[in-house]
Amino acid sequence: MNRFICLLLLTCLSSSVFSQETSTKKENVTYYGKEHFLIEGTGVAETEKESPYDRLPASYKDKVRKPVWGLSKNSAGISLRFNSNSTSIKVKWSLLNDTKMNHMAETGIKGVDLYCKLNGVWTYVNTGRPTAKENEAALISSLSPVEREYKLYLPLYDGTTKVEIGIDNSSVITKPAADKQLPIVFYGTSILQGGCASRPGMVFTSIISRKLNVDCINFGFSGNGMMDPPIAELISGIKASFYVIDCLPNMTAKQVTDSVIPLATAIRKKNPNTPIVFVENVEYTRAIFQANLKKSMDEKNQALKTEFDKLVRGGMKDLIYISATGSIGTDNEGTVDGTHLTDLGFIRYADYLIEKFKENKLAIK
Amino acid sequence: MNRFICLLLLTCLSSSVFSQETSTKKENVTYYGKEHFLIEGTGVAETEKESPYDRLPASYKDKVRKPVWGLSKNSAGISLRFNSNSTSIKVKWSLLNDTKMNHMAETGIKGVDLYCKLNGVWTYVNTGRPTAKENEAALISSLSPVEREYKLYLPLYDGTTKVEIGIDNSSVITKPAADKQLPIVFYGTSILQGGCASRPGMVFTSIISRKLNVDCINFGFSGNGMMDPPIAELISGIKASFYVIDCLPNMTAKQVTDSVIPLATAIRKKNPNTPIVFVENVEYTRAIFQANLKKSMDEKNQALKTEFDKLVRGGMKDLIYISATGSIGTDNEGTVDGTHLTDLGFIRYADYLIEKFKENKLAIK
């Protein structure tokens, strides 16, 4: 009897947990959990992570510096892809921290961003606006009931502990096949993490991902993109079309000098032929007024170029150096604070990088 | 004796108020109040207003609808212009409401935005980030001590009750001569009020103002740009290079039909030859997915065109009709929510309007 009650309780509990994670009905909407969509923008298997929307494996908790671990819980660049014929799309999402910042819209910090493939082009639909740790939003309605492919970008500067997609009871949601092309893997700073996009889909890696139809993996760590050896080790283990290293804003010239060769060597060891792209320090718009800021940028770029040239002279192949001059336009308008990009800066930066990738014949494999 | 004490108290009080409003010293910085800069982006004399950074005359408090009056306290589009040879610029500003919104950065809602004229071009310097009702920010330092011309844009979605500019004790601040050209006067909605620019300088009227070197006056009232007769009366009294009416997102087709001719007639009565520009409803990006949204936009635009054509047939001259098609680009990426523009949408919209102004030979007088 006791065993029966235990079993019954266990069944109820499992069922409850299961229903929360997979499908819950409310009014005419059924919500579906993570078994029903493809998680993209991550190079780490779900089984290795504390949460499916984290960016680092659990095993890195004691390998990386504490702030890097904290930031790895932010779901920057991670997205969900699914197909549905629903006439409406709703979403529920739960946040880890409920982060606040005064130079970035909350929609970008901790909102969700829906895109739909329209005639082969990923097209913006709507943004879920956050109100608390637990959020719910109706993203679109009045659609014709035909199957469409969707992508939902997760919060850039907060952790996502749970997401559910709500569709009409009478409709279906299916999980698309995973992309077979190798992703582009990015390692960098607060700008790469998405500071300060108005909504999650506007960080430059997600713009590039949509424009080139390739998955992009975002290892942007605000204030902490410092060419750390554990991150070098991690990205070396992710098979990529190519790697983009965009860390200079968080480093001193001395740190650049000390770190470029070890980073490139670590990646090259496991990936003999994969191109590695180094990007100069993004142009701080105030540098035109402040000689000391210009000098600091120039010194870091010079340090990068010096180490890059040493690598080339040492025989390392498939290395690309990208200047940052003009990368966010020439009108000084692309940032919210002289450093962090707005959607305007991000679209310019994405277009600039795509142009440079093409000039350097960097192929998606 | 009593009279003496009263006088003494009054003197101290005046002195204190005066020093707060004109110049206060702190460390090596002296702060200067409104006597020391030119207030731009307003068509209403300071003496007629409750606060110098309001947008409507005090006499309109009982003439306009209550929400319009509330929104008129927001300092959208208002800026301060001054010259200084200081090596650093600081700012203190006080807010009326400490507004919060989850789809707009606080820097845009209630921050301040500094530009400097560099080789004849207004160039972004930095943004003061708000933290509370009373704010203080160091905007730039390490400048060479030569005279420069500055423009500080005030909060878009909050009232500004006080602003002071801080410069080096040893430097000077001077008030430039007022612009002699007639401003462009805009009347519209939340988008015109600046929703959702990342910082105050990025609302489209301020971009146009910088690009065309002309003062722009912003009568954007969030949710309330409805061609109201009192606002028609007010703008009719402001001599302008031309008027731009951009109200459709806040109106029904029926309201458009009822309001266009009275509005144009009111303006024309006092301004026989000043061009009046009518702009179609901004393109809601979700309209490509939702037939009902597209229909509603089309109906409003049709109502506008019908009334516009009646005015032209009736003999009214100098009327310009501007289509909104393509005005925020064609990639659907220019908004934060399908309606409100980001910096990306705003720069596209500004460039589009400038192009249309030129095509229609609209001159700054």
XYZ file of C-alpha atoms in Angstrom:
730
model
C 0.000 0.000 0.000
C 2.732 2.416 0.995
C 4.601 1.487 -2.126
C 1.452 2.129 -4.169
C 1.009 5.611 -2.659
C 4.660 6.380 -3.295
C 4.307 5.282 -6.894
C 1.123 7.293 -7.292
C 2.784 10.392 -5.846
C 5.810 9.874 -8.052
C 3.593 9.490 -11.094
C 1.668 12.666 -10.263
C 4.897 14.552 -9.649
C 6.532 13.308 -12.840
C 3.418 14.101 -14.771
C 3.351 17.601 -13.326
C 7.024 18.222 -14.051
C 6.635 16.670 -17.460
C 3.590 18.749 -18.313
C 5.400 21.919 -17.248
C 8.348 21.081 -19.428
C 6.533 19.779 -22.445
C 2.978 20.961 -22.862
C 0.501 22.842 -20.706
C -2.976 23.868 -21.826
C -4.509 27.230 -21.043
C -7.641 28.554 -22.713
C -7.209 27.698 -26.384
C -3.452 27.630 -26.211
C -1.100 24.741 -25.539
C 2.404 25.491 -24.314
C 5.331 23.334 -25.385
C 8.712 23.052 -23.687
C 12.237 22.328 -24.817
C 11.644 18.871 -26.285
C 9.669 20.595 -29.014
C 12.204 23.054 -30.383
C 15.800 23.073 -31.518
C 18.193 25.070 -29.330
C 20.701 26.938 -31.505
C 23.589 29.329 -30.918
C 25.288 26.974 -28.487
C 28.319 24.811 -29.079
C 27.824 22.812 -25.905
C 25.554 19.751 -25.585
C 22.578 20.208 -23.284
C 23.646 17.205 -21.230
C 26.890 18.986 -20.321
C 25.166 22.149 -19.058
C 23.450 23.122 -15.816
C 20.662 24.720 -17.876
C 19.968 24.242 -21.611
C 20.212 28.016 -22.128
C 23.615 28.427 -20.443
C 26.660 29.054 -22.587
C 29.358 27.068 -20.767
C 29.523 23.414 -19.690
C 29.007 22.768 -15.963
C 32.570 21.450 -15.860
C 33.864 24.975 -16.566
C 32.461 26.411 -13.350
C 35.792 26.079 -11.565
C 37.945 26.519 -14.663
C 36.894 30.041 -15.628
C 37.104 33.264 -13.641
C 34.031 33.873 -11.465
C 32.561 36.754 -13.548
C 32.923 34.676 -16.726
C 30.936 31.875 -15.110
C 28.244 34.314 -13.981
C 27.971 35.832 -17.464
C 27.908 32.394 -19.090
C 24.481 31.993 -17.468
C 23.198 34.842 -19.690
C 21.561 33.365 -22.788
C 23.180 35.796 -25.270
C 22.965 34.542 -28.843
C 20.957 31.446 -27.942
C 17.769 30.867 -29.905
C 15.016 28.306 -30.363
C 13.896 27.134 -33.779
C 10.559 25.438 -34.468
C 7.870 24.965 -37.101
C 4.195 25.575 -36.499
C 0.950 26.104 -38.370
C -0.601 28.002 -35.452
C -2.543 31.199 -36.156
C -1.014 32.714 -33.024
C 2.295 32.405 -31.178
C 2.656 33.050 -27.473
C 5.636 32.622 -25.182
C 6.346 32.190 -21.486
C 9.866 32.695 -20.209
C 11.540 32.764 -16.795
C 14.593 34.818 -15.904
C 17.483 34.026 -13.600
C 18.367 37.515 -12.335
C 15.925 40.159 -13.605
C 18.941 42.328 -14.579
C 18.551 46.101 -14.925
C 20.836 48.526 -16.793
C 20.213 52.163 -17.599
C 21.681 52.251 -21.118
C 19.918 49.234 -22.612
C 16.206 48.595 -23.118
C 14.788 45.797 -20.966
C 13.565 44.153 -24.170
C 17.245 43.688 -25.112
C 18.444 42.783 -21.630
C 15.787 40.172 -20.878
C 13.109 40.094 -23.574
C 12.585 37.485 -26.289
C 12.523 38.166 -30.006
C 10.516 36.251 -32.617
C 11.498 35.924 -36.281
C 9.745 33.974 -39.026
C 11.181 32.723 -42.306
C 9.329 34.528 -45.071
C 10.256 33.609 -48.655
C 13.545 32.241 -47.351
C 14.409 35.359 -45.341
C 14.347 35.521 -41.530
C 11.903 38.348 -40.855
C 11.248 40.138 -37.563
C 7.831 39.445 -36.051
C 7.668 40.824 -32.511
C 9.369 41.128 -29.139
C 8.223 39.732 -25.811
C 8.532 42.550 -23.276
C 9.704 41.516 -19.809
C 7.832 42.626 -16.717
C 9.237 40.401 -13.950
C 11.112 37.136 -13.458
C 8.168 35.193 -14.880
C 6.953 36.548 -18.205
C 4.294 35.849 -20.772
C 3.644 37.526 -24.120
C 1.375 37.159 -27.132
C 3.720 37.688 -30.086
C 1.469 37.357 -33.121
C -2.114 36.444 -33.949
C -4.514 36.461 -36.922
C -2.119 34.415 -39.048
C -3.312 32.104 -41.783
C -3.001 28.474 -40.559
C -0.058 27.400 -42.727
C 3.225 25.949 -41.514
C 5.977 28.486 -40.907
C 9.488 28.265 -39.509
C 10.237 30.412 -36.439
C 13.264 31.468 -34.445
C 13.005 32.914 -30.933
C 16.066 34.708 -29.568
C 16.595 34.587 -25.806
C 17.688 37.352 -23.365
C 21.135 38.874 -23.898
C 21.953 40.057 -20.387
C 19.991 37.682 -18.196
C 19.739 33.955 -17.733
C 16.787 32.063 -19.163
C 15.715 29.292 -16.840
C 12.699 28.107 -18.828
C 10.898 28.847 -22.108
C 7.604 27.564 -23.448
C 6.008 28.274 -26.810
C 2.222 28.627 -26.881
C 0.254 27.690 -29.993
C -3.419 27.098 -30.832
C -4.717 23.827 -29.375
C -5.651 22.648 -32.845
C -2.219 23.313 -34.335
C 1.114 21.507 -34.215
C 4.687 22.367 -33.327
C 7.580 20.391 -34.798
C 11.299 20.428 -34.214
C 13.309 21.155 -37.375
C 16.406 19.184 -38.323
C 19.668 20.610 -36.995
C 21.758 22.742 -39.322
C 24.506 20.693 -40.961
C 26.807 23.614 -41.671
C 29.512 24.397 -39.169
C 28.812 27.493 -37.072
C 30.855 30.659 -36.792
C 32.220 30.844 -33.241
C 32.714 34.319 -31.734
C 34.682 35.170 -28.589
C 34.562 38.696 -27.197
C 33.243 41.356 -24.860
C 30.082 43.174 -23.751
C 29.516 44.312 -27.331
C 29.501 40.717 -28.543
C 27.199 39.814 -25.656
C 24.737 42.285 -27.175
C 25.339 45.569 -25.369
C 23.251 47.523 -26.142
C 20.820 45.992 -28.669
C 17.181 47.069 -28.323
C 16.083 43.426 -28.573
C 17.884 40.052 -28.595
C 17.752 39.541 -32.374
C 19.838 42.657 -32.977
C 23.185 41.586 -31.509
C 25.554 41.460 -34.492
C 26.102 37.695 -34.371
C 22.362 37.102 -34.739
C 22.167 39.561 -37.646
C 25.093 37.740 -39.312
C 23.431 34.392 -38.585
C 20.240 35.490 -40.357
C 22.001 37.150 -43.283
C 24.398 34.245 -43.942
C 21.971 31.498 -42.907
C 24.480 29.971 -40.527
C 24.425 29.318 -36.799
C 26.596 31.743 -34.808
C 27.834 30.923 -31.326
C 28.226 33.849 -28.973
C 30.890 33.738 -26.288
C 30.608 37.418 -25.402
C 31.359 38.099 -21.729
C 30.723 41.666 -20.624
C 33.972 43.206 -19.345
C 35.555 39.763 -19.438
C 36.397 38.837 -23.022
C 40.100 38.513 -22.258
C 41.416 35.628 -24.376
C 41.305 33.403 -21.282
C 42.947 29.960 -21.731
C 39.854 27.998 -20.565
C 37.690 29.719 -23.197
C 40.415 29.114 -25.792
C 40.283 25.437 -24.817
C 36.478 25.371 -25.015
C 36.133 27.003 -28.428
C 38.958 24.830 -29.780
C 36.683 21.878 -29.118
C 33.797 23.318 -31.156
C 34.101 22.513 -34.850
C 33.562 25.787 -36.698
C 33.456 27.266 -40.187
C 35.795 29.834 -38.644
C 36.542 31.560 -35.340
C 36.229 35.298 -34.708
C 38.230 36.774 -31.819
C 36.955 40.226 -30.866
C 38.333 40.742 -27.347
C 40.406 43.935 -27.484
C 38.027 46.338 -25.688
C 38.426 44.300 -22.472
C 42.214 44.017 -22.640
C 45.315 46.147 -22.182
C 47.981 46.227 -24.896
C 50.185 44.131 -22.596
C 47.452 41.500 -22.188
C 46.986 41.417 -25.966
C 50.725 40.892 -26.439
C 50.719 38.061 -23.915
C 47.549 36.305 -25.088
C 47.220 36.293 -28.893
C 49.815 33.613 -29.655
C 48.696 31.202 -26.888
C 45.052 31.608 -27.991
C 45.785 31.021 -31.690
C 48.077 28.107 -30.852
C 45.405 26.449 -28.692
C 42.781 26.752 -31.431
C 45.175 25.675 -34.191
C 46.298 22.583 -32.289
C 42.843 21.010 -32.501
C 41.784 22.694 -35.757
C 44.665 22.626 -38.233
C 42.814 24.276 -41.117
C 40.041 26.386 -39.614
C 40.455 30.122 -40.247
C 40.943 32.316 -37.187
C 39.842 35.941 -37.547
C 41.215 38.643 -35.249
C 39.283 41.912 -35.075
C 40.753 45.221 -33.937
C 39.327 47.216 -31.034
C 35.940 48.666 -32.029
C 36.260 52.399 -32.686
C 35.331 54.328 -29.548
C 33.488 57.324 -30.914
C 34.934 59.693 -28.281
C 38.457 59.011 -29.561
C 38.043 61.885 -32.034
C 37.852 64.230 -29.037
C 40.252 62.488 -26.661
C 43.833 61.889 -27.756
C 44.474 59.541 -24.805
C 41.580 57.264 -25.808
C 42.803 57.182 -29.417
C 46.313 56.334 -28.178
C 45.048 53.446 -26.030
C 43.063 51.996 -28.979
C 46.022 52.373 -31.322
C 48.377 50.665 -28.865
C 46.079 47.676 -28.497
C 45.610 47.382 -32.246
C 49.361 47.652 -32.750
C 49.917 44.909 -30.156
C 47.401 42.703 -31.981
C 49.029 43.352 -35.363
C 52.499 42.628 -33.983
C 51.452 39.265 -32.520
C 49.417 38.454 -35.625
C 52.447 39.108 -37.834
C 54.600 36.904 -35.605
C 52.093 34.062 -36.048
C 52.119 34.523 -39.822
C 55.902 34.679 -39.934
C 55.966 31.561 -37.762
C 54.088 29.728 -40.504
C 50.540 29.613 -39.134
C 48.086 29.638 -42.045
C 44.474 30.782 -42.404
C 44.765 33.783 -40.130
C 42.739 36.871 -40.950
C 43.248 40.366 -39.520
C 40.295 42.763 -39.665
C 40.714 46.487 -39.134
C 37.929 48.169 -37.168
C 38.201 51.466 -39.057
C 34.761 52.439 -40.313
C 33.194 49.239 -38.976
C 30.333 51.092 -37.265
C 30.076 53.868 -39.851
C 31.690 57.268 -39.985
C 29.012 59.493 -38.423
C 29.720 58.622 -34.755
C 26.013 57.767 -34.258
C 26.162 53.985 -33.771
C 26.568 53.798 -29.987
C 24.549 54.623 -26.869
C 27.574 55.712 -24.829
C 30.572 55.976 -27.147
C 31.335 52.257 -26.761
C 28.277 50.006 -26.793
C 26.421 49.607 -30.057
C 22.780 50.377 -30.663
C 20.799 48.511 -33.332
C 22.210 51.082 -35.754
C 25.796 50.255 -34.768
C 25.055 46.528 -34.741
C 23.618 46.377 -38.244
C 26.568 48.390 -39.561
C 29.043 46.165 -37.716
C 27.346 42.988 -38.990
C 27.356 44.269 -42.582
C 30.993 45.326 -42.247
C 32.079 41.922 -40.924
C 30.105 40.075 -43.617
C 31.867 42.185 -46.245
C 35.258 41.399 -44.683
C 34.415 37.675 -44.427
C 33.614 37.724 -48.153
C 36.711 39.729 -49.089
C 38.782 37.146 -47.230
C 36.904 34.267 -48.877
C 35.816 32.839 -45.537
C 33.419 30.046 -46.424
C 30.636 28.446 -44.432
C 31.505 24.745 -44.402
C 14.148 94.814 12.784
C 11.574 92.302 11.625
C 11.664 93.903 8.226
C 15.457 93.640 8.230
C 15.357 89.918 9.066
C 12.785 89.369 6.353
C 14.957 91.206 3.870
C 18.020 89.268 4.970
C 16.167 85.976 4.624
C 14.837 87.018 1.254
C 18.320 87.997 0.129
C 19.784 84.680 1.280
C 16.954 82.797 -0.373
C 17.265 84.721 -3.634
C 20.990 84.294 -3.578
C 20.605 80.574 -3.007
C 18.016 80.209 -5.754
C 20.095 82.414 -8.020
C 23.285 80.487 -7.381
C 21.485 77.204 -8.052
C 20.101 78.541 -11.278
C 23.168 80.313 -12.546
C 26.457 79.059 -11.185
C 27.507 76.749 -8.373
C 31.088 75.763 -7.640
C 32.132 72.241 -6.690
C 35.727 71.075 -6.653
C 37.265 72.523 -9.810
C 33.976 72.726 -11.636
C 31.497 75.579 -11.858
C 27.910 74.794 -12.798
C 25.899 77.233 -14.901
C 22.121 77.406 -15.224
C 19.697 78.454 -17.907
C 20.819 82.062 -18.281
C 24.020 80.700 -19.789
C 22.691 78.607 -22.650
C 20.233 78.924 -25.492
C 17.143 76.724 -25.241
C 16.237 75.326 -28.675
C 13.584 73.020 -30.071
C 10.759 75.041 -28.572
C 8.408 77.408 -30.322
C 7.067 78.867 -27.097
C 8.696 81.729 -25.161
C 10.023 80.778 -21.745
C 7.899 83.474 -20.117
C 4.748 81.721 -21.343
C 5.679 78.331 -19.877
C 5.487 76.779 -16.415
C 9.002 75.396 -16.914
C 11.534 76.417 -19.595
C 11.768 72.784 -20.748
C 8.011 72.276 -21.198
C 6.581 72.131 -24.697
C 3.243 73.929 -24.280
C 2.379 77.376 -22.899
C 0.829 77.405 -19.414
C -2.309 78.864 -20.997
C -2.881 75.552 -22.814
C -3.320 73.564 -19.616
C -7.105 73.774 -19.828
C -7.280 73.919 -23.618
C -5.732 70.542 -24.419
C -6.811 67.061 -23.378
C -5.326 65.985 -20.039
C -2.856 63.396 -21.444
C -1.579 65.954 -23.969
C -0.866 68.382 -21.147
C 0.940 65.670 -19.157
C 3.067 64.700 -22.156
C 3.827 68.343 -22.949
C 5.861 68.335 -19.724
C 8.243 65.810 -21.348
C 11.198 67.668 -22.842
C 11.241 65.731 -26.151
C 13.250 67.519 -28.828
C 14.342 70.336 -26.530
C 18.056 71.069 -26.404
C 20.520 73.539 -24.934
C 23.228 75.191 -27.018
C 26.338 76.816 -25.568
C 29.987 77.577 -26.284
C 32.817 76.710 -23.930
C 36.587 76.337 -23.869
C 36.443 73.940 -20.913
C 38.604 70.797 -20.977
C 35.724 68.882 -19.395
C 31.928 69.052 -19.557
C 29.696 67.849 -16.751
C 25.948 68.057 -16.345
C 23.373 67.931 -13.560
C 19.736 67.397 -14.429
C 16.522 66.864 -12.473
C 13.549 64.845 -13.650
C 9.853 65.390 -13.134
C 8.585 61.798 -13.089
C 11.442 59.275 -13.274
C 9.490 57.419 -16.010
C 10.168 53.736 -16.682
C 9.326 51.738 -19.823
C 10.441 48.238 -20.736
C 11.052 48.774 -24.460
C 13.205 51.907 -24.308
C 16.595 52.449 -22.677
C 16.537 54.813 -19.698
C 19.189 56.882 -21.473
C 16.548 57.648 -24.123
C 13.651 58.055 -21.711
C 15.390 60.396 -19.270
C 19.084 60.777 -20.099
C 20.842 63.746 -21.684
C 22.887 63.649 -24.866
C 25.880 65.859 -25.690
C 26.966 66.797 -29.218
C 29.803 69.068 -30.282
C 30.266 70.888 -33.580
C 33.380 69.458 -35.204
C 34.426 70.965 -38.541
C 30.896 72.256 -38.971
C 29.238 68.901 -38.229
C 27.288 68.145 -35.041
C 29.139 65.136 -33.629
C 28.037 62.828 -30.812
C 30.110 63.120 -27.640
C 28.446 61.200 -24.813
C 25.235 60.445 -22.937
C 24.390 61.259 -19.330
C 22.920 58.097 -17.827
C 20.052 58.616 -15.384
C 20.061 56.955 -11.991
C 17.312 58.784 -10.065
C 15.309 62.022 -10.139
C 18.480 64.026 -9.472
C 21.324 63.150 -11.822
C 24.898 64.118 -12.456
C 27.287 62.960 -15.170
C 30.789 63.689 -16.437
C 30.376 63.740 -20.216
C 33.867 64.439 -21.520
C 37.311 65.305 -20.173
C 40.916 65.644 -21.405
C 39.907 68.098 -24.121
C 42.263 70.750 -25.417
C 41.180 74.149 -23.988
C 39.783 75.685 -27.177
C 36.294 77.086 -27.673
C 33.754 74.610 -29.009
C 30.029 74.769 -29.659
C 27.875 72.195 -27.819
C 24.302 70.981 -27.916
C 22.732 69.000 -25.066
C 19.491 67.148 -25.820
C 17.061 66.704 -22.937
C 14.964 63.651 -21.907
C 12.387 62.386 -24.409
C 9.896 60.706 -22.092
C 10.308 62.622 -18.859
C 10.106 66.217 -17.755
C 13.289 68.161 -17.104
C 12.845 70.498 -14.169
C 16.397 71.833 -14.056
C 19.689 71.535 -15.955
C 23.130 72.863 -15.142
C 26.294 72.616 -17.223
C 29.558 72.106 -15.338
C 32.825 73.429 -16.752
C 36.364 73.968 -15.421
C 36.550 76.916 -13.020
C 39.118 78.584 -15.238
C 37.024 78.312 -18.400
C 34.050 80.231 -19.771
C 30.579 79.398 -21.043
C 28.817 81.710 -23.481
C 25.357 81.744 -24.960
C 25.351 81.615 -28.769
C 23.136 83.857 -30.888
C 19.733 82.388 -31.719
C 19.281 80.743 -35.097
C 17.723 83.152 -37.599
C 16.278 80.487 -39.861
C 12.699 79.455 -39.328
C 12.314 76.028 -37.683
C 10.574 72.951 -39.013
C 7.552 72.281 -36.805
C 6.491 68.639 -36.345
C 3.206 67.394 -34.885
C 2.725 63.695 -34.210
C 2.732 60.639 -31.981
C 4.911 58.527 -29.667
C 7.330 57.933 -32.542
C 7.821 61.676 -32.985
C 8.219 62.011 -29.221
C 11.213 59.701 -29.578
C 9.892 56.202 -28.890
C 12.158 54.292 -28.747
C 15.489 56.092 -29.339
C 18.443 54.810 -27.306
C 19.346 58.393 -26.362
C 17.679 61.810 -26.806
C 19.753 62.902 -29.813
C 18.436 60.012 -31.902
C 14.774 60.995 -32.272
C 14.338 61.690 -35.990
C 13.642 65.410 -35.592
C 16.984 65.883 -33.836
C 18.790 63.905 -36.543
C 17.103 66.092 -39.191
C 17.990 69.211 -37.187
C 21.672 68.260 -37.160
C 21.790 67.164 -40.790
C 19.983 70.236 -42.145
C 21.369 72.680 -39.575
C 17.914 73.928 -38.672
C 15.972 73.987 -35.426
C 13.189 71.382 -35.283
C 10.273 71.697 -32.906
C 8.829 68.459 -31.601
C 5.144 68.276 -30.740
C 5.080 64.493 -30.429
C 2.539 63.286 -27.866
C 2.652 59.561 -27.159
C -0.712 57.999 -28.047
C -2.158 61.478 -28.419
C -1.030 62.991 -31.712
C -4.584 63.358 -32.973
C -4.713 66.602 -34.986
C -6.344 68.308 -31.997
C -7.660 71.845 -32.694
C -5.728 73.464 -29.784
C -2.431 72.072 -31.105
C -3.399 73.197 -34.618
C -3.961 76.671 -33.158
C -0.634 76.595 -31.308
C 1.534 75.493 -34.238
C -0.240 77.984 -36.512
C 1.211 80.690 -34.292
C 4.792 79.463 -34.711
C 6.449 80.847 -37.833
C 8.014 77.878 -39.597
C 10.010 76.951 -42.691
C 7.321 74.285 -43.038
C 5.026 72.103 -40.937
C 5.120 68.302 -40.833
C 1.963 66.487 -39.708
C 2.702 62.864 -38.776
C -0.300 61.873 -36.645
C -1.850 58.836 -38.352
C -0.673 56.077 -35.970
C -2.788 57.600 -33.173
C -5.934 58.083 -35.267
C -8.712 56.059 -36.849
C -9.552 56.518 -40.534
C -12.719 58.341 -39.440
C -10.729 60.739 -37.259
C -8.348 61.389 -40.153
C -11.292 62.156 -42.433
C -12.740 64.560 -39.874
C -9.509 66.327 -38.916
C -7.227 66.917 -41.917
C -9.145 69.801 -43.508
C -9.756 71.695 -40.221
C -6.064 71.303 -39.286
C -4.765 72.488 -42.675
C -7.277 75.343 -42.729
C -6.221 76.520 -39.251
C -2.539 76.525 -40.204
C -3.164 78.129 -43.606
C -5.254 80.938 -42.123
C -2.272 82.362 -40.234
C 0.416 81.170 -42.659
C -0.731 81.754 -46.230
C 2.429 80.485 -47.927
C 4.085 78.033 -45.541
C 4.225 74.471 -46.870
C 2.296 71.840 -44.917
C 3.582 68.275 -45.205
C 1.323 65.307 -44.431
C 3.011 61.969 -43.784
C 1.316 58.591 -44.121
C 1.083 56.101 -41.260
C 4.543 54.668 -40.528
C 4.783 51.101 -41.833
C 4.012 48.662 -39.022
C 6.428 45.837 -39.655
C 3.916 43.158 -38.590
C 1.574 44.183 -41.411
C 3.355 41.716 -43.705
C 2.036 38.925 -41.474
C -1.324 40.385 -40.478
C -3.815 41.314 -43.179
C -6.023 43.207 -40.683
C -3.138 45.475 -39.647
C -2.279 46.180 -43.289
C -5.945 46.985 -43.970
C -6.130 49.435 -41.065
C -2.961 51.239 -42.250
C -4.221 51.367 -45.830
C -7.592 52.776 -44.759
C -5.967 55.570 -42.767
C -3.602 56.421 -45.600
C -6.508 56.415 -48.038
C -8.477 58.738 -45.741
C -5.474 61.080 -45.594
C -5.036 61.047 -49.370
C -8.744 61.703 -49.939
C -8.782 64.746 -47.641
C -5.456 65.943 -49.041
C -6.828 65.776 -52.583
C -9.929 67.707 -51.500
C -7.695 70.464 -50.116
C -5.700 70.602 -53.350
C -8.852 70.651 -55.466
C -10.180 73.387 -53.182
C -7.222 75.533 -54.201
C -4.943 75.274 -51.170
C -1.315 75.586 -52.317
C 1.984 74.338 -50.892
C 0.664 71.033 -49.626
C 2.959 68.022 -49.722
C 1.927 64.371 -49.341
C 4.607 61.895 -48.286
C 4.141 58.151 -48.646
C 5.539 56.055 -45.800
C 6.455 53.118 -48.032
C 10.078 52.187 -47.418
C 10.557 55.064 -44.974
C 12.171 52.838 -42.337
C 13.873 50.497 -44.795
C 12.731 47.231 -46.289
C 14.279 44.665 -43.922
C 11.712 44.981 -41.092
C 14.557 45.578 -38.594
C 14.008 49.240 -37.668
C 11.654 48.857 -34.693
C 11.758 47.464 -31.154
C 8.163 46.210 -31.216
C 6.859 46.453 -34.766
C 5.836 50.092 -34.265
C 8.352 52.179 -32.336
C 11.628 52.993 -34.017
C 15.072 52.161 -32.726
C 18.077 54.335 -33.618
C 18.268 52.245 -36.788
C 14.672 53.069 -37.721
C 15.112 56.705 -36.729
C 18.174 57.343 -38.873
C 16.457 55.693 -41.840
C 13.287 57.714 -41.258
C 15.256 60.973 -40.931
C 17.195 60.267 -44.136
C 13.978 59.347 -45.942
C 12.209 62.542 -44.869
C 15.225 64.699 -45.792
C 15.207 63.105 -49.249
C 11.476 63.796 -49.607
C 11.889 67.395 -48.371
C 14.528 67.888 -51.066
C 12.485 66.202 -53.793
C 9.638 68.550 -52.920
C 11.966 71.571 -52.868
C 11.065 72.400 -49.277
C 13.444 75.174 -48.317
C 14.691 76.328 -44.939
C 13.772 80.014 -44.790
